[in-house]
Coordinates of C-alpha atoms in Angstrom, one line a residue:
Chain G
X924 CA 60.7 38.5 76.5
X925 CA 57.6 40.6 76.7
X926 CA 58.1 44.2 75.8
X927 CA 55.3 47.0 77.3
X928 CA 51.9 44.8 76.9
X929 CA 49.0 48.5 76.8
X930 CA 45.0 47.6 76.8
X931 CA 43.1 48.0 75.0
X932 CA 44.4 48.7 72.3
X933 CA 41.5 50.6 70.4
X934 CA 38.8 52.6 72.6
X935 CA 36.0 54.2 71.4
X936 CA 33.9 56.8 73.4
X937 CA 30.9 58.7 74.2
X938 CA 32.1 62.2 75.8
X939 CA 31.8 62.5 79.1
X940 CA 32.1 59.0 79.9
X941 CA 35.4 57.4 82.2
X942 CA 38.1 56.0 79.8
X943 CA 40.6 54.4 81.8
X944 CA 43.4 52.8 79.8
X945 CA 46.1 49.8 81.5
X946 CA 50.2 49.0 81.1
X947 CA 52.2 46.6 82.3
X948 CA 55.9 47.3 82.0
X949 CA 58.6 45.3 80.9
X950 CA 59.8 43.1 83.6
X951 CA 62.7 44.6 85.9
X952 CA 62.0 48.2 84.3
X953 CA 62.1 50.9 87.1
X954 CA 60.8 53.8 85.7
X955 CA 57.3 54.6 83.6
X956 CA 56.4 57.1 81.1
X957 CA 53.1 58.3 79.9
X958 CA 53.3 59.6 76.1
X959 CA 50.0 61.2 73.8
X960 CA 50.6 61.2 69.9
X961 CA 48.5 63.7 67.7
X962 CA 48.6 65.0 64.6
X963 CA 48.9 68.8 66.2
X964 CA 51.3 68.4 68.6
X965 CA 53.7 65.2 67.9
X966 CA 54.5 62.9 70.7
X967 CA 54.3 64.7 74.2
X968 CA 55.1 63.3 77.7
X969 CA 52.1 63.3 80.0
X970 CA 53.8 61.6 83.4
X971 CA 56.5 59.4 84.2
X972 CA 56.5 56.9 87.4
X973 CA 60.5 56.4 88.9
X974 CA 60.0 53.6 91.6
X975 CA 56.2 53.2 91.3
X976 CA 56.9 57.3 92.5
X977 CA 55.4 59.7 90.4
X978 CA 58.1 62.1 89.1
X979 CA 56.6 64.7 86.7
X980 CA 52.8 64.9 85.8
X981 CA 53.6 69.1 84.7
X982 CA 52.6 67.2 80.9
X983 CA 49.2 66.1 82.1
X984 CA 46.9 68.5 80.6
X985 CA 44.0 69.2 83.1
X986 CA 42.2 67.7 86.2
X987 CA 40.5 64.9 84.5
X988 CA 43.6 62.8 83.9
X989 CA 45.0 61.0 86.1
X990 CA 47.9 58.4 86.1
X991 CA 48.3 55.7 89.5
X992 CA 50.8 53.6 89.6
X993 CA 50.1 50.6 92.2
X994 CA 52.6 48.4 91.7
X995 CA 55.8 47.9 89.6
X996 CA 54.1 45.8 86.9
X997 CA 50.7 47.9 86.4
X998 CA 49.9 51.4 85.9
X999 CA 46.2 53.2 84.4
X1000 CA 45.7 56.5 82.9
X1001 CA 42.3 57.4 83.4
X1002 CA 40.1 60.5 82.0
X1003 CA 37.3 61.5 84.0
X1004 CA 35.4 63.3 81.9
X1005 CA 36.9 62.3 78.7
X1006 CA 36.3 65.0 75.4
X1007 CA 36.9 64.9 71.7
X1008 CA 40.0 66.5 71.6
X1009 CA 41.7 63.7 74.2
X1010 CA 41.4 61.6 71.2
X1011 CA 44.6 60.1 70.3
X1012 CA 46.9 57.2 70.7
X1013 CA 47.9 57.1 74.2
X1014 CA 52.3 55.4 74.2
X1015 CA 53.4 53.3 77.3
X1016 CA 56.7 53.3 77.8
X1017 CA 59.6 52.0 80.7
X1018 CA 63.6 51.9 81.5
X1019 CA 65.7 50.9 83.3
X1020 CA 66.7 54.1 85.7
X1021 CA 70.6 53.7 86.7
X1022 CA 73.1 55.3 87.9
X1023 CA 75.7 57.2 85.5
X1024 CA 79.3 56.0 85.1
X1025 CA 80.1 59.6 84.8
X1026 CA 78.8 61.9 86.8
X1027 CA 75.6 63.5 84.8
X1028 CA 76.6 60.5 82.0
X1029 CA 73.4 58.5 80.8
X1030 CA 73.9 54.8 80.6
X1031 CA 72.0 53.6 77.2
X1032 CA 70.1 51.3 80.2
X1033 CA 67.8 54.1 80.0
X1034 CA 66.5 53.3 77.2
X1035 CA 62.9 53.8 76.8
X1036 CA 60.9 50.8 75.3
X1037 CA 57.4 52.1 74.5
X1038 CA 54.4 49.6 74.2
X1039 CA 52.0 48.9 71.1
X1040 CA 49.6 52.0 72.1
X1041 CA 46.3 53.0 72.7
X1042 CA 43.7 55.1 70.4
X1043 CA 41.7 56.7 71.3
X1044 CA 38.6 58.0 69.6
X1045 CA 36.1 60.0 71.6
X1046 CA 33.2 60.8 70.0
Chain M
X27 CA 63.2 77.3 71.2
X28 CA 62.0 73.7 69.1
X29 CA 65.1 71.0 70.9
X30 CA 64.9 68.9 67.8
X31 CA 63.9 69.7 64.7
X32 CA 63.7 66.9 61.7
X33 CA 63.6 70.1 58.7
X34 CA 62.6 66.2 56.0
X35 CA 58.4 65.7 56.1
X36 CA 59.2 63.3 53.8
X37 CA 62.2 61.4 51.6
X38 CA 61.7 58.6 48.4
X39 CA 64.5 56.5 48.2
X40 CA 64.7 53.0 46.4
X41 CA 65.5 50.0 47.9
X42 CA 69.4 48.8 48.4
X43 CA 70.7 52.9 48.7
X44 CA 71.6 54.3 51.6
X45 CA 69.1 57.0 53.1
X46 CA 70.2 59.8 55.8
X47 CA 67.4 61.3 57.8
X48 CA 68.5 64.5 59.6
X49 CA 68.0 65.8 62.8
X50 CA 69.5 68.6 64.7
X51 CA 69.2 69.3 68.1
X52 CA 69.1 72.4 70.9
X53 CA 70.9 71.9 74.4
X54 CA 73.4 73.5 76.3
X55 CA 73.2 70.7 78.5
X56 CA 77.4 69.8 77.3
X57 CA 75.5 65.8 78.6
X58 CA 72.4 64.3 77.2
X59 CA 71.1 61.1 75.4
X60 CA 69.7 60.9 71.4
X61 CA 67.3 58.3 70.4
X62 CA 65.7 57.3 66.8
X63 CA 62.2 55.8 67.2
X64 CA 60.8 54.5 64.2
X65 CA 57.2 54.0 63.9
X66 CA 55.6 52.1 60.9
X67 CA 51.9 52.2 60.1
X68 CA 50.8 49.3 62.7
X69 CA 51.5 52.5 64.8
X70 CA 54.2 50.8 67.1
X71 CA 57.5 53.0 68.2
X72 CA 60.6 50.9 67.8
X73 CA 63.8 51.6 68.9
X74 CA 66.6 52.1 66.9
X75 CA 70.0 52.7 67.7
X76 CA 70.8 55.6 71.0
X77 CA 74.0 57.8 70.7
X78 CA 75.3 59.8 74.1
X79 CA 77.3 63.2 73.9
X80 CA 80.5 61.8 75.8
X81 CA 80.5 58.7 73.6
X82 CA 83.6 58.8 71.0
X83 CA 82.7 56.4 68.1
X84 CA 79.3 57.0 65.9
X85 CA 76.6 54.8 67.0
X86 CA 75.6 51.4 64.8
X87 CA 73.4 48.8 65.1
X88 CA 73.3 46.8 61.9
X89 CA 71.9 48.4 59.1
X90 CA 71.9 51.9 61.0
X91 CA 74.4 54.2 61.7
X92 CA 74.3 57.7 63.6
X93 CA 76.4 60.7 62.1
X94 CA 76.7 62.3 65.5
X95 CA 78.5 65.6 64.7
X96 CA 79.1 67.3 67.9
X97 CA 79.7 70.8 66.8
X98 CA 77.0 71.0 64.0
X99 CA 74.4 69.6 66.8
X100 CA 73.1 67.1 64.5
X101 CA 72.8 63.6 64.5
X102 CA 71.5 62.5 61.4
X103 CA 70.6 58.7 61.0
X104 CA 71.7 56.7 57.8
X105 CA 70.3 53.5 56.8
X106 CA 72.1 51.3 54.6
X107 CA 71.3 48.8 51.6
X108 CA 67.2 50.4 52.3
X109 CA 64.5 47.6 52.7
X110 CA 60.4 47.6 51.6
X111 CA 60.1 47.0 55.0
X112 CA 62.4 50.5 56.0
X113 CA 59.2 52.6 55.1
X114 CA 58.0 54.1 58.1
X115 CA 58.0 57.1 60.2
X116 CA 61.4 57.6 62.4
X117 CA 61.4 60.2 64.7
X118 CA 64.6 61.3 66.8
X119 CA 64.3 61.9 70.3
X120 CA 66.4 63.8 72.9
X121 CA 67.1 63.4 76.7
X122 CA 69.1 65.9 78.8
X123 CA 70.4 65.1 82.0
X124 CA 68.8 65.4 84.9
X125 CA 65.5 65.2 82.9
X126 CA 64.6 61.8 82.0
X127 CA 60.8 62.6 79.7
X128 CA 62.1 62.2 75.7
X129 CA 62.0 65.5 73.6
X130 CA 60.7 64.3 69.7
X131 CA 61.4 66.0 66.6
X132 CA 58.2 66.2 65.1
X133 CA 59.6 63.3 62.5
X134 CA 60.6 62.2 59.3
X135 CA 58.5 60.1 56.7
X136 CA 60.1 57.5 54.6
X137 CA 58.9 55.4 51.4
X138 CA 61.0 52.9 50.2
X139 CA 60.5 52.2 46.6
X140 CA 61.2 48.6 44.4

């Protein structure tokens, strides 16, 4: 089965340019997450969607960042305009969110599976 | 407050030996999940193992096992019979009830030598 697919794998751009990162989640998964990994801040969640609806975007650094999920099989993360401090690896992850068995208990099927990441360099 | 703490920035082990990677966590929620991910030099994040706070037994997946000590709030990853391909960064992560996001530790770099 295909895992999470991200494109491009590498992106080099100049400051001020628009950057669009793309993600195709695992078929059948209903939750999608965008993470960013940097040396200084480690792995941090930017935004996530349930059933294509944005649920929590509190991790989005500023208005220059936006994310969309027009359908269950595609999501984009856009940075406009890009800045050198946006240089990082951006991961997309997906999971199958199910109702808990016991009240409040989380099930292993909520495991998040990550894509290969997009390494973004803004010059 | 740091939710996930990985105190070992680097670990060394010889091939075929077992190694334990430490992870402690902080939460007041009785319901939570703990995850370990592997990140090889190629960069992808690979899910290894999951432990639920209500699980009665420690999780195991092949050569990976989780030493879960709830009272101590620790969830150490044990890799048995290390292989050269186990050389990678290893991240511990937690998800609390009501939240879907994963909170990651800073990672431990494991180097397996021949």
